[in-house]
Coordinates of C-alpha atoms in Angstrom, one line a residue:
M955 CA 0.3 0.4 0.2
D956 CA 1.4 3.4 -0.6
E957 CA 2.2 6.1 1.5
A958 CA 0.1 8.8 2.1
E959 CA 1.0 12.8 2.8
D960 CA 0.8 13.5 6.5
Q961 CA -1.3 16.7 7.5
K962 CA 0.9 19.4 7.8
P963 CA 3.1 19.4 11.1
R964 CA 3.0 22.1 14.2
S965 CA 3.9 25.3 12.5
A966 CA 7.7 26.0 11.5
T967 CA 8.1 29.5 13.3
Q968 CA 7.5 27.7 16.4
T969 CA 10.6 25.4 16.2
E970 CA 12.3 28.4 14.7
E971 CA 11.8 30.8 17.7
G972 CA 13.0 28.4 20.3
A973 CA 16.2 27.2 18.1
S974 CA 18.0 30.6 19.4
G975 CA 17.3 30.2 23.1
G976 CA 18.8 26.8 23.6
Q977 CA 16.5 24.1 24.6
N978 CA 12.9 24.0 24.3
P979 CA 11.3 21.4 26.4
E980 CA 7.8 22.0 24.4
I981 CA 9.4 21.7 21.1
T982 CA 11.1 18.2 22.4
F983 CA 8.3 17.1 23.8
T984 CA 6.5 17.5 20.2
E985 CA 9.1 16.2 18.8
K986 CA 9.2 13.1 20.5
E987 CA 5.2 12.9 20.1
M988 CA 5.8 13.0 16.5
A989 CA 8.1 10.7 16.0
T990 CA 6.1 7.9 18.3
Q991 CA 3.0 8.7 15.9
A992 CA 5.1 8.5 13.2
F993 CA 6.6 5.0 14.4
Q994 CA 3.1 3.8 15.0
N995 CA 1.3 5.0 11.9
I996 CA 4.3 2.9 10.1
Q997 CA 3.3 -0.4 12.3
L998 CA -0.3 0.0 12.0
R999 CA -0.1 0.5 7.9
Q1000 CA 2.4 -2.4 8.0
K1001 CA 0.0 -4.7 10.0
M1002 CA -3.3 -3.6 7.9
A1003 CA -1.4 -4.0 4.4
R1004 CA -0.9 -7.8 5.0
L1005 CA -3.9 -8.1 6.8
F1006 CA -5.4 -6.8 3.4
Q1007 CA -3.1 -8.6 1.1
Q1008 CA -4.4 -11.6 2.6
Y1009 CA -7.8 -10.9 2.1
R1010 CA -7.2 -9.8 -1.5
N1011 CA -5.6 -13.1 -2.4
K1012 CA -8.8 -15.2 -1.3
G1013 CA -10.7 -12.9 -3.8
P1014 CA -14.5 -11.7 -2.8
E1015 CA -16.2 -14.3 -4.7
P1016 CA -16.4 -17.2 -2.8
I1017 CA -17.3 -15.0 0.5
F1018 CA -20.4 -13.8 -2.1
K1019 CA -21.4 -17.4 -3.0
K1020 CA -21.5 -18.6 0.1
Y1021 CA -23.3 -15.8 2.5
Q1022 CA -24.7 -13.9 -0.8
V1023 CA -23.7 -10.6 1.6
R1024 CA -21.4 -8.0 -0.2
V1025 CA -20.3 -4.0 -0.1
T1026 CA -21.1 -2.1 -2.8
S1027 CA -19.6 1.5 -3.9
N1028 CA -20.1 4.5 -6.2
P1029 CA -17.5 4.4 -7.6
H1030 CA -17.3 1.0 -8.0
A1031 CA -14.1 -1.6 -6.3
V1032 CA -11.8 -3.0 -8.1
K1033 CA -10.3 -5.5 -6.6
D1034 CA -11.4 -4.6 -3.6
K1035 CA -9.7 -0.5 -4.1
I1036 CA -11.7 2.4 -4.4
S1037 CA -9.8 4.8 -6.2
V1038 CA -10.6 8.4 -6.4
T1039 CA -8.7 11.3 -8.1
V1040 CA -10.2 14.7 -7.3
T1041 CA -9.1 18.5 -7.4
K1042 CA -11.5 19.7 -4.8
K1043 CA -10.9 19.5 -1.0
E1044 CA -13.5 17.5 -0.7
K1045 CA -15.3 14.1 -2.0
V1046 CA -18.3 12.0 -0.7
V1047 CA -17.7 8.2 -1.3
L1048 CA -21.1 6.2 -1.2
L1049 CA -21.4 2.7 0.1
S1050 CA -23.9 0.0 0.8
V1051 CA -24.0 -3.4 2.7
E1052 CA -26.6 -5.4 1.2
N1053 CA -27.7 -8.8 2.8
N1054 CA -29.3 -10.8 -0.4
G1055 CA -29.4 -14.0 1.7
T1056 CA -31.7 -16.2 3.6
K1057 CA -30.4 -15.6 6.7
Q1058 CA -30.1 -12.2 8.9
V1059 CA -26.7 -11.1 9.6
Y1060 CA -24.7 -8.7 12.1
F1061 CA -22.0 -6.7 10.8
T1062 CA -19.6 -4.5 13.0
L1063 CA -17.3 -1.8 10.9
Q1064 CA -13.8 -1.0 11.7
T1065 CA -11.7 2.1 9.8
F1066 CA -8.2 2.5 9.8
D1067 CA -7.2 6.1 9.4
F1068 CA -3.2 6.3 8.1
V1069 CA -4.0 10.0 7.9
K1070 CA -5.9 11.2 10.9
N1071 CA -8.4 13.8 10.8
I1072 CA -9.3 13.5 7.0
F1073 CA -12.1 10.6 6.7
T1074 CA -15.7 10.9 8.4
V1075 CA -18.4 8.4 8.0
R1076 CA -21.7 9.3 7.9
D1077 CA -25.0 7.7 7.6
C1078 CA -27.2 8.8 5.2
D1079 CA -29.0 11.7 7.1
G1080 CA -25.5 13.4 7.5
N1081 CA -24.8 12.3 10.7
I1082 CA -21.1 11.3 12.0
I1083 CA -21.0 7.6 13.0
K1084 CA -17.8 7.0 15.2
A1085 CA -18.9 2.7 15.3
I1086 CA -20.6 0.7 13.9
N1087 CA -21.5 -2.5 16.0
D1088 CA -23.9 -5.6 15.6
H1089 CA -26.3 -3.7 13.1
L1090 CA -28.8 -6.2 12.2
L1091 CA -29.4 -6.9 8.4
R1092 CA -32.2 -9.4 7.5
P1093 CA -32.7 -11.2 4.3
R1094 CA -33.0 -8.2 1.6
E1095 CA -31.9 -5.4 3.9
S1096 CA -29.0 -3.0 3.1
Y1097 CA -27.3 -0.6 4.9
K1098 CA -25.9 2.7 3.1
M1099 CA -23.5 5.3 4.5
K1100 CA -20.9 8.0 3.2
I1101 CA -17.3 7.7 3.6
H1102 CA -16.5 11.9 3.4
F1103 CA -13.3 13.4 2.3
S1104 CA -12.1 16.6 2.8
S1105 CA -8.4 17.7 2.8
D1106 CA -6.3 21.3 1.8
H1107 CA -3.2 19.5 0.7
S1108 CA -2.5 17.6 -2.0
G1109 CA -1.6 14.0 -1.8
L1110 CA -1.9 10.5 -1.4
Y1111 CA -4.5 9.2 1.2
E1112 CA -6.1 6.1 2.6
Q1113 CA -8.8 4.8 4.8
L1114 CA -9.0 1.0 5.2
L1115 CA -12.8 -0.2 5.9
F1116 CA -13.1 -3.8 8.0
F1117 CA -16.6 -5.0 7.7
K1118 CA -16.9 -8.2 10.3
F1119 CA -19.8 -10.5 9.9
E1120 CA -22.0 -12.6 12.1
R1121 CA -24.5 -15.5 10.6
G1122 CA -26.1 -18.5 11.6
H1123 CA -27.0 -20.3 14.9
Q1124 CA -25.7 -18.2 17.9
R1125 CA -23.8 -16.6 15.3
S1126 CA -21.2 -19.1 14.9
E1127 CA -20.6 -18.1 11.4
T1128 CA -18.2 -15.7 10.7
F1129 CA -16.5 -13.8 7.8
D1130 CA -14.9 -10.3 7.0
I1131 CA -14.7 -7.9 3.9
M1132 CA -12.2 -5.4 3.6
R1133 CA -12.3 -2.4 1.3
L1134 CA -9.4 -0.2 0.8
L1135 CA -10.4 3.9 -0.4
E1136 CA -7.8 5.5 -1.6
V1137 CA -8.4 9.1 -2.5
I1138 CA -5.6 11.1 -4.6
R1139 CA -5.6 14.9 -4.2
R1140 CA -4.1 16.7 -6.5
T1141 CA -3.8 20.4 -7.5
P1142 CA -5.7 22.2 -9.5
Q1143 CA -3.9 23.2 -13.2
S1144 CA -5.6 26.7 -12.9
K1145 CA -8.1 29.2 -11.3
E1146 CA -10.7 27.3 -14.1
D1147 CA -10.4 23.7 -12.8
S1148 CA -10.6 24.6 -9.3
H1149 CA -14.0 25.5 -9.7
A1150 CA -15.0 23.3 -12.0
G1151 CA -12.7 20.2 -10.6
S1152 CA -11.3 17.7 -13.0
K1153 CA -11.6 18.9 -16.4
V1154 CA -12.1 15.7 -18.0
V1155 CA -14.7 16.1 -20.4
K1156 CA -17.0 13.1 -21.0
R1157 CA -17.8 12.7 -25.1
F1158 CA -20.9 11.6 -26.5
Q1159 CA -21.7 9.8 -30.1
T1160 CA -23.9 12.0 -31.7
I1161 CA -26.7 9.4 -32.1
R1162 CA -30.4 10.2 -31.8
K1163 CA -33.2 8.2 -29.6
T1164 CA -35.8 8.0 -31.6
P1165 CA -39.1 6.0 -31.4
L1166 CA -40.3 2.6 -32.6
T1167 CA -41.3 4.3 -35.7
G1168 CA -38.6 6.5 -36.3
C1169 CA -36.8 7.0 -39.4
E1170 CA -33.4 4.2 -38.4
T1171 CA -35.9 1.4 -38.6
N1172 CA -36.9 -0.4 -41.5
L1173 CA -38.9 -3.4 -39.6
T1174 CA -42.1 -2.9 -40.3
P1175 CA -44.5 -3.4 -36.7
V1176 CA -46.8 -6.6 -37.4
V1177 CA -47.4 -7.9 -33.9
H1178 CA -48.9 -5.3 -31.6
L1179 CA -47.2 -4.2 -28.6
R1180 CA -49.9 -3.1 -25.8
K1181 CA -49.6 0.1 -23.4
Y1182 CA -50.2 -2.6 -20.2
R1183 CA -51.4 0.2 -18.4
L1184 CA -51.5 -0.2 -14.2
P1185 CA -54.8 -1.0 -12.9
K1186 CA -56.9 0.9 -10.9
N1187 CA -56.7 -1.2 -7.9
I1188 CA -52.5 -1.2 -7.7
E1189 CA -52.4 0.9 -4.6
N1190 CA -54.3 -1.6 -2.6
T1191 CA -51.3 -4.0 -2.4
E1192 CA -52.4 -5.9 0.7
E1193 CA -55.4 -7.7 -1.3
L1194 CA -53.3 -8.4 -4.7
N1195 CA -50.6 -9.9 -2.1
R1196 CA -53.5 -12.2 -0.8
N1197 CA -54.8 -13.0 -4.2
L1198 CA -51.4 -14.0 -5.2
E1199 CA -51.1 -16.0 -2.2
E1200 CA -54.4 -18.2 -2.5
R1201 CA -53.5 -18.7 -6.4
K1202 CA -50.3 -20.3 -6.6
L1203 CA -48.2 -20.2 -9.9
N1204 CA -49.9 -23.2 -12.5
W1205 CA -50.2 -22.6 -16.3
R1206 CA -54.0 -21.3 -16.3
N1207 CA -53.1 -18.3 -14.0
Y1208 CA -49.9 -17.9 -15.7
A1209 CA -50.0 -15.0 -17.7
W1210 CA -52.7 -13.1 -14.8
R1211 CA -50.2 -13.7 -12.2
F1212 CA -47.3 -12.3 -14.4
H1213 CA -49.1 -9.2 -15.1
L1214 CA -49.9 -8.5 -11.7
L1215 CA -46.2 -9.2 -10.3
L1216 CA -44.9 -6.5 -13.4
H1217 CA -47.4 -3.9 -12.3
L1218 CA -46.8 -4.3 -8.7
E1219 CA -43.2 -4.1 -9.8
E1220 CA -43.8 -0.5 -12.1
Y1221 CA -45.9 0.6 -8.9
E1222 CA -42.5 0.4 -7.0
I1223 CA -40.4 1.6 -9.3
C1224 CA -42.6 4.6 -10.0
A1225 CA -42.6 5.7 -6.3
A1226 CA -38.5 5.0 -6.0
L1227 CA -38.2 7.7 -9.3
M1228 CA -40.8 10.2 -7.7
K1229 CA -38.4 10.6 -4.6
C1230 CA -35.7 11.8 -7.4
N1231 CA -37.9 14.6 -8.7
R1232 CA -36.7 18.2 -7.7
D1233 CA -38.6 21.1 -7.5
E1234 CA -35.6 23.1 -8.2
V1235 CA -32.1 22.2 -9.4
L1236 CA -29.3 24.2 -11.1
L1237 CA -29.2 22.3 -14.3
I1238 CA -26.3 23.5 -17.2
T1239 CA -25.5 22.4 -20.8
H1240 CA -22.5 20.1 -21.6
Q1241 CA -19.3 21.6 -22.8
S1242 CA -19.4 20.1 -26.6
E1243 CA -22.9 18.8 -26.8
N1244 CA -25.4 22.0 -26.3
Y1245 CA -28.6 19.4 -26.6
M1246 CA -27.0 18.0 -23.1
L1247 CA -27.7 18.8 -19.5
L1248 CA -25.7 18.4 -16.6
L1249 CA -26.7 18.1 -12.9
K1250 CA -24.9 16.8 -9.7
A1251 CA -25.4 13.3 -9.0
D1252 CA -25.2 13.6 -5.2
D1253 CA -28.2 15.8 -5.5
I1254 CA -30.2 13.1 -7.0
L1255 CA -28.2 9.9 -6.0
N1256 CA -27.6 9.9 -2.3
N1257 CA -32.1 8.9 -1.9
C1258 CA -32.1 6.8 -4.8
N1259 CA -32.6 2.9 -5.1
V1260 CA -33.6 2.8 -9.0
V1261 CA -31.7 2.9 -11.7
L1262 CA -31.5 6.0 -13.3
T1263 CA -30.3 5.5 -16.8
G1264 CA -32.8 4.9 -19.7
C1265 CA -35.7 6.7 -17.8
D1266 CA -37.2 9.6 -19.4
V1267 CA -37.0 13.6 -17.9
L1268 CA -38.9 16.6 -17.9
V1269 CA -37.4 19.9 -17.5
T1270 CA -39.8 22.7 -16.9
P1271 CA -37.3 26.0 -16.2
L1272 CA -38.1 28.3 -13.6
N1273 CA -38.9 31.4 -14.7
E1274 CA -38.8 33.9 -11.6
Q1275 CA -39.4 37.8 -13.5
N1276 CA -42.8 36.8 -15.0
E1277 CA -44.6 33.9 -12.7
K1278 CA -47.6 34.2 -15.2
E1279 CA -46.1 33.4 -18.5
E1280 CA -46.5 29.8 -19.9
K1281 CA -43.7 27.5 -18.8
I1282 CA -41.8 25.5 -21.6
S1283 CA -40.7 22.3 -20.7
Y1284 CA -38.6 19.9 -22.3
K1285 CA -38.2 16.1 -22.9
G1286 CA -35.7 14.2 -22.9
W1287 CA -34.4 11.0 -21.2
V1288 CA -31.0 9.7 -18.9
E1289 CA -28.1 9.2 -21.3
D1290 CA -25.6 8.5 -18.6
V1291 CA -24.3 8.5 -14.7
D1292 CA -21.7 8.7 -13.3
E1293 CA -20.2 9.5 -9.7
E1294 CA -20.4 12.6 -10.3
Q1295 CA -22.9 13.9 -12.5
I1296 CA -26.2 13.1 -14.4
Y1297 CA -26.3 13.7 -18.1
L1298 CA -29.6 14.4 -19.6
R1299 CA -30.4 14.4 -23.5
F1300 CA -32.7 15.8 -25.5
D1301 CA -33.6 16.8 -29.0
E1302 CA -33.9 20.2 -28.4
I1303 CA -30.5 22.8 -28.4
F1304 CA -30.6 24.5 -25.4
P1305 CA -30.3 28.8 -25.4
E1306 CA -27.5 30.5 -24.1
D1307 CA -28.8 30.9 -20.7
F1308 CA -28.1 27.4 -19.4
I1309 CA -24.3 27.4 -20.4
K1310 CA -23.8 29.4 -16.7
G1311 CA -26.9 27.3 -15.2
V1312 CA -30.7 27.6 -15.1
R1313 CA -33.0 26.4 -12.3
C1314 CA -35.3 24.1 -13.2
K1315 CA -37.9 21.5 -11.9
L1316 CA -37.3 18.1 -12.7
V1317 CA -38.8 15.1 -12.7
F1318 CA -38.1 11.9 -14.2
L1319 CA -40.4 9.1 -15.4
L1320 CA -40.6 5.5 -16.2
Q1321 CA -39.2 4.2 -19.6
R1322 CA -42.1 1.7 -19.8
M1323 CA -40.8 0.0 -22.7
P1324 CA -39.0 -3.0 -20.9
L1325 CA -42.1 -3.7 -19.3
R1326 CA -44.1 -3.5 -22.0
M1327 CA -42.2 -6.4 -23.8
Q1328 CA -42.5 -8.3 -20.9
H1329 CA -46.3 -8.1 -20.5
R1330 CA -46.6 -9.2 -23.9
A1331 CA -44.0 -12.1 -23.8
A1332 CA -46.5 -13.1 -20.8
A1333 CA -49.7 -13.0 -22.8
L1334 CA -47.9 -14.4 -26.1
A1335 CA -46.4 -17.6 -23.8
C1336 CA -50.1 -18.5 -23.4
K1337 CA -51.3 -17.7 -26.9
H1338 CA -48.7 -20.1 -28.4
G1339 CA -49.1 -22.7 -26.1
L1340 CA -45.8 -23.1 -24.1
K1341 CA -46.9 -24.9 -21.5
G1342 CA -45.0 -27.7 -22.4
L1343 CA -41.3 -25.4 -21.7
L1344 CA -42.8 -23.7 -18.5
F1345 CA -44.7 -26.9 -17.4
P1346 CA -43.0 -30.2 -18.5
V1347 CA -45.1 -33.3 -17.6
G1348 CA -44.1 -36.9 -18.3
P1349 CA -40.5 -37.5 -19.6
Y1350 CA -39.5 -33.6 -19.7
S1351 CA -40.0 -33.3 -15.9
T1352 CA -37.5 -33.1 -13.6
Q1353 CA -38.2 -36.5 -12.1
R1354 CA -36.5 -37.8 -15.0
S1355 CA -32.8 -39.2 -13.5
C1356 CA -30.9 -38.9 -16.8
L1357 CA -31.3 -38.0 -20.2
M1358 CA -32.4 -40.3 -22.8
P1359 CA -29.4 -41.5 -25.3
V1360 CA -29.5 -39.3 -28.5
T1361 CA -27.6 -40.2 -32.2
A1362 CA -26.7 -36.7 -33.1
K1363 CA -24.6 -35.7 -35.6
F1364 CA -21.5 -35.0 -33.9
V1365 CA -18.3 -33.6 -34.9
R1366 CA -15.4 -34.2 -32.6
T1367 CA -13.8 -31.0 -31.6
P1368 CA -10.2 -30.9 -29.3
M1369 CA -12.4 -28.0 -26.9
L1370 CA -14.2 -31.0 -25.6
E1371 CA -12.1 -33.9 -26.1
N1372 CA -11.5 -33.8 -22.2
N1373 CA -14.5 -32.4 -20.8
P1374 CA -17.4 -35.1 -20.6
E1375 CA -19.9 -33.4 -19.4
Q1376 CA -19.7 -30.2 -21.7
Q1377 CA -19.6 -33.0 -24.8
K1378 CA -22.5 -34.6 -23.5
A1379 CA -24.5 -31.0 -23.4
V1380 CA -23.3 -30.5 -26.3
R1381 CA -24.8 -33.8 -27.8
H1382 CA -28.1 -33.6 -26.3
I1383 CA -28.5 -29.8 -27.2
L1384 CA -28.1 -30.8 -31.0
A1385 CA -30.8 -33.8 -30.4
R1386 CA -32.8 -31.3 -29.1
S1387 CA -33.8 -34.1 -26.8
A1388 CA -35.1 -31.8 -23.6
K1389 CA -37.7 -30.1 -25.9
P1390 CA -40.3 -28.7 -25.3
A1391 CA -38.7 -28.1 -21.8
P1392 CA -35.4 -26.3 -21.6
Y1393 CA -31.9 -27.6 -21.6
L1394 CA -30.4 -25.9 -18.4
I1395 CA -26.3 -25.1 -18.5
F1396 CA -25.6 -23.8 -15.2
G1397 CA -22.4 -24.3 -12.9
P1398 CA -20.2 -21.0 -11.2
P1399 CA -18.6 -18.3 -12.9
G1400 CA -15.4 -20.0 -15.0
T1401 CA -16.6 -23.6 -15.3
G1402 CA -17.0 -23.1 -18.9
K1403 CA -20.7 -22.1 -19.8
T1404 CA -20.1 -19.6 -22.4
V1405 CA -17.3 -22.1 -24.0
T1406 CA -19.9 -25.0 -24.2
L1407 CA -22.6 -22.4 -25.4
I1408 CA -19.7 -21.1 -28.5
E1409 CA -19.3 -25.1 -29.2
V1410 CA -22.9 -25.6 -29.4
I1411 CA -23.3 -22.7 -31.9
K1412 CA -20.2 -24.3 -33.9
Q1413 CA -21.7 -27.6 -33.9
I1414 CA -25.0 -26.8 -35.1
V1415 CA -23.4 -24.8 -38.5
L1416 CA -21.5 -27.5 -38.9
T1417 CA -24.1 -30.1 -38.5
Q1418 CA -27.4 -28.9 -39.5
D1419 CA -28.9 -26.1 -41.5
S1420 CA -30.7 -23.8 -38.8
N1421 CA -31.0 -20.6 -37.6
I1422 CA -29.9 -19.5 -33.9
L1423 CA -30.8 -16.7 -32.0
V1424 CA -28.1 -15.8 -29.1
C1425 CA -29.2 -13.7 -26.0
A1426 CA -28.2 -12.3 -22.8
P1427 CA -29.9 -9.7 -20.1
S1428 CA -27.3 -7.2 -20.8
N1429 CA -24.9 -5.6 -23.8
S1430 CA -21.7 -6.3 -22.6
A1431 CA -22.7 -9.7 -21.9
T1432 CA -24.2 -9.8 -25.5
D1433 CA -21.1 -8.3 -26.9
H1434 CA -18.8 -11.1 -25.3
L1435 CA -20.7 -13.7 -26.8
C1436 CA -20.5 -12.4 -30.2
E1437 CA -17.2 -11.6 -29.8
K1438 CA -16.7 -15.2 -29.0
I1439 CA -18.4 -16.4 -32.1
L1440 CA -16.8 -13.9 -34.5
K1441 CA -13.1 -15.0 -32.7
E1442 CA -13.7 -18.7 -33.5
N1443 CA -14.7 -17.6 -36.9
I1444 CA -18.2 -19.4 -37.2
V1445 CA -19.8 -18.3 -40.7
P1446 CA -18.7 -14.6 -39.8
H1447 CA -20.5 -13.4 -43.0
E1448 CA -23.7 -14.4 -41.6
V1449 CA -23.6 -13.1 -37.9
F1450 CA -25.4 -9.8 -37.3
R1451 CA -25.3 -8.0 -34.0
L1452 CA -28.5 -6.2 -33.6
Y1453 CA -28.4 -3.0 -31.0
C1454 CA -31.3 -0.9 -29.7
L1455 CA -30.9 2.6 -31.5
S1456 CA -29.8 4.5 -28.5
Y1457 CA -27.0 2.2 -27.9
K1458 CA -23.8 4.1 -27.5
V1459 CA -21.0 3.8 -30.1
D1460 CA -18.0 4.4 -28.7
K1461 CA -18.8 0.8 -26.7
I1462 CA -19.0 -1.4 -29.8
P1463 CA -16.2 -3.8 -30.1
E1464 CA -13.9 -3.3 -32.8
I1465 CA -14.4 -6.7 -33.9
V1466 CA -18.4 -6.4 -33.7
K1467 CA -18.4 -2.9 -35.9
M1468 CA -18.4 -4.9 -39.1
H1469 CA -21.6 -7.3 -38.0
C1470 CA -23.9 -4.5 -36.8
S1471 CA -26.0 -2.0 -38.9
F1472 CA -24.3 1.9 -37.4
N1473 CA -24.2 3.7 -40.3
P1474 CA -21.1 6.2 -39.7
A1475 CA -22.4 8.8 -42.5
T1476 CA -25.9 9.8 -40.1
S1477 CA -24.4 8.6 -37.2
T1478 CA -27.2 5.9 -36.1
F1479 CA -27.8 2.7 -35.6
E1480 CA -30.2 1.6 -38.5
I1481 CA -32.9 -1.6 -37.7
P1482 CA -32.8 -3.5 -41.3
P1483 CA -35.9 -4.8 -43.0
K1484 CA -37.4 -8.4 -41.9
K1485 CA -36.0 -10.1 -45.0
D1486 CA -32.8 -9.1 -44.6
L1487 CA -32.7 -9.8 -40.2
M1488 CA -34.0 -13.3 -41.5
S1489 CA -31.5 -14.0 -44.0
Y1490 CA -28.8 -14.4 -40.9
K1491 CA -28.0 -17.7 -39.5
I1492 CA -26.6 -16.4 -36.3
M1493 CA -28.8 -13.7 -34.3
V1494 CA -26.7 -11.8 -31.5
T1495 CA -28.9 -9.6 -29.5
T1496 CA -30.0 -8.9 -25.9
L1497 CA -33.4 -10.3 -24.4
Q1498 CA -34.9 -6.4 -24.5
T1499 CA -34.3 -5.8 -28.2
A1500 CA -34.9 -9.3 -29.2
G1501 CA -38.6 -8.0 -29.1
R1502 CA -37.7 -5.8 -32.0
L1503 CA -37.9 -9.6 -33.9
V1504 CA -41.5 -10.1 -32.1
T1505 CA -42.8 -6.7 -33.4
G1506 CA -41.3 -6.9 -37.2
G1507 CA -43.0 -10.2 -37.2
V1508 CA -40.3 -12.7 -37.5
S1509 CA -42.1 -16.0 -37.7
P1510 CA -42.0 -18.6 -34.7
G1511 CA -40.0 -21.4 -35.9
H1512 CA -37.7 -18.9 -37.6
Y1513 CA -34.9 -19.9 -35.4
S1514 CA -34.7 -23.8 -34.5
Y1515 CA -32.4 -22.8 -31.2
I1516 CA -32.5 -19.6 -29.1
I1517 CA -29.8 -19.5 -26.8
V1518 CA -29.7 -17.2 -23.3
D1519 CA -26.8 -16.7 -21.3
E1520 CA -26.4 -15.5 -17.7
A1521 CA -30.0 -16.4 -17.9
G1522 CA -30.5 -16.4 -13.8
Q1523 CA -29.4 -12.3 -14.0
A1524 CA -32.9 -11.9 -16.2
V1525 CA -37.0 -12.5 -14.5
E1526 CA -38.4 -15.1 -16.1
T1527 CA -41.0 -12.5 -18.5
E1528 CA -37.4 -11.1 -19.8
C1529 CA -36.5 -14.2 -20.9
L1530 CA -39.6 -15.3 -22.3
I1531 CA -39.5 -12.0 -24.7
P1532 CA -37.5 -13.9 -27.6
I1533 CA -39.0 -17.2 -26.4
A1534 CA -42.5 -16.6 -26.3
G1535 CA -42.6 -14.6 -29.6
L1536 CA -40.1 -16.6 -31.9
L1537 CA -40.1 -20.3 -30.5
K1538 CA -41.5 -23.0 -31.9
P1539 CA -42.6 -25.3 -29.1
L1540 CA -42.5 -28.8 -30.8
S1541 CA -39.6 -28.2 -33.1
G1542 CA -37.3 -25.7 -31.2
Q1543 CA -35.1 -26.3 -28.6
V1544 CA -34.8 -23.1 -25.9
V1545 CA -30.8 -23.5 -24.0
L1546 CA -30.6 -21.3 -20.6
A1547 CA -27.2 -21.0 -19.2
G1548 CA -26.1 -19.2 -16.2
D1549 CA -25.8 -19.9 -12.3
P1550 CA -28.6 -19.8 -10.2
K1551 CA -26.8 -18.9 -7.1
Q1552 CA -25.6 -15.8 -8.1
L1553 CA -27.1 -12.4 -7.3
G1554 CA -30.5 -12.2 -9.4
P1555 CA -32.0 -9.2 -11.0
I1556 CA -32.8 -6.4 -8.3
I1557 CA -36.6 -6.2 -7.6
L1558 CA -37.8 -3.1 -5.7
S1559 CA -41.2 -4.4 -4.8
T1560 CA -40.8 -7.1 -1.8
I1561 CA -44.6 -8.4 -2.8
A1562 CA -43.6 -9.7 -6.3
Q1563 CA -39.8 -10.6 -4.9
R1564 CA -42.0 -12.6 -2.5
N1565 CA -44.1 -14.5 -5.5
G1566 CA -41.4 -15.1 -7.6
L1567 CA -40.6 -12.6 -10.3
G1568 CA -37.2 -12.7 -9.1
E1569 CA -37.2 -16.3 -9.6
Q1570 CA -36.3 -18.4 -13.2
H1571 CA -39.1 -21.2 -12.7
A1572 CA -36.8 -22.5 -15.5
Y1573 CA -34.5 -23.8 -13.1
S1574 CA -36.5 -25.6 -11.3
V1575 CA -38.3 -27.5 -14.2
G1576 CA -35.9 -28.2 -17.5
Q1577 CA -33.1 -30.4 -18.2
C1578 CA -30.1 -29.9 -16.3
V1579 CA -26.3 -30.4 -16.9
K1580 CA -23.1 -28.6 -14.8
V1581 CA -20.1 -27.7 -16.2

């Protein structure tokens, strides 16, 4: 661990004044005191450095897998270290202790400051916390805190946060989580920098977000997407909860149940967004993008427990000179959020007043498209008769101890020679032996789930004339899959990566750029016509964007295989978006890969969480292989 600059010692003038008068008892005492303190600091640093290094060598993953407890931060920790660079004298770092398990835990926080009077720990209300001892965290509860940094002097400052946990009967299980907070305080380069902080300006590709009917899509809507508005009785949560508990999940109430769970979740998200609204907040234009407004993240994120990126916003400037004048409102969306600022994008170019800052009313609005896609998926699952996939019986139930022997054509490759479990999974997927039930590939990180999926795709291309749809919940996971497919050189000219229209261009991997429909001349993504989309053998996209294929009328059965990676990180209705609209259950095979023991999707509604919205029903009904 690097050394930090200590606060300035006692005034040098005192030392010089005493030097001419011979020995000064007070100065001698101060020097001894400082020497002793310095020696103690070195010993403490060495001890804590050894302790932290031992903790880092073990890694955090085993702790979270076993106990489902973690410490998150904004900015995020990299290898258990939270690194921050500032030019201002103060900085706030947000931390959250989260219990995602099924048992209650107690935690104690110890802090070790290598430089005194630099860091303070505060609760969400700003009260200083001197110690946290035996704080109870029930299942699904979290404890939020802020670490305040303050120093007038440049240097590197560190604070070690040591969380001790106890769990189980008589608190017999104990474990630790550590975080090293490292703040680099730099001297501003100019007077302008001292006011503006870091002068690194975030750049954005000038790409416009457009509605489904915008000019960048050539995919004509065929399958209707309803609004699925909140029911009038949604506030009567007690009655709705009783209805859910009395009517357990089955095929007959499948659509009704998931419609209600999604409505309950939407209600909680809207309530959380309302807490982020502000009657008056300062907004300024971006330095290089005059259709973008910025506001300080601390003004919003301190009390926010919902993802803001992608939400719509309504901004109304406050006209103090003439209150009777009709107010103009601007509608945009949240383009990005980082630890310092929230970036709001609009179709308008703002007047010069916004350069210096304008006080506005700010309202966050839920972007309902993802939820509408999930509602439609629940409805289509029933319309298209996916009972055999969602509720398999007889030979498809999990009561069968092993899979039936299969004789599908198989090409031997070096990748699977030494792994019989992966080879068995590939053979059975090729034979579609699990259909109509999904085939499940599960295991902890690093066990080869993605490698198995890539081999499955390669074998399908080599042995069958079939189309494949490959999906994942997030763009990063989807890009990772697409990169792997292209690096394996699996029919690269027949691989297409379908992006949503608002995706950030600078995040596209280089190898993928030639396999998507970004138009550099217009700086826009384009969605090709249905005929062009259906010409690709391998379609790679996110679960949500796959809804475009459903809306565009790609026929069920066009894809013989629908493969979903990281399925455990999505709610069931999200996984259903491509499946319910594009699968022909009697001939198509669904493959789900993931780790059901990992942290699943974040559900705000406790009723929806308790009644299964955050669970994957498929993990209890499909054919399984552990890799």
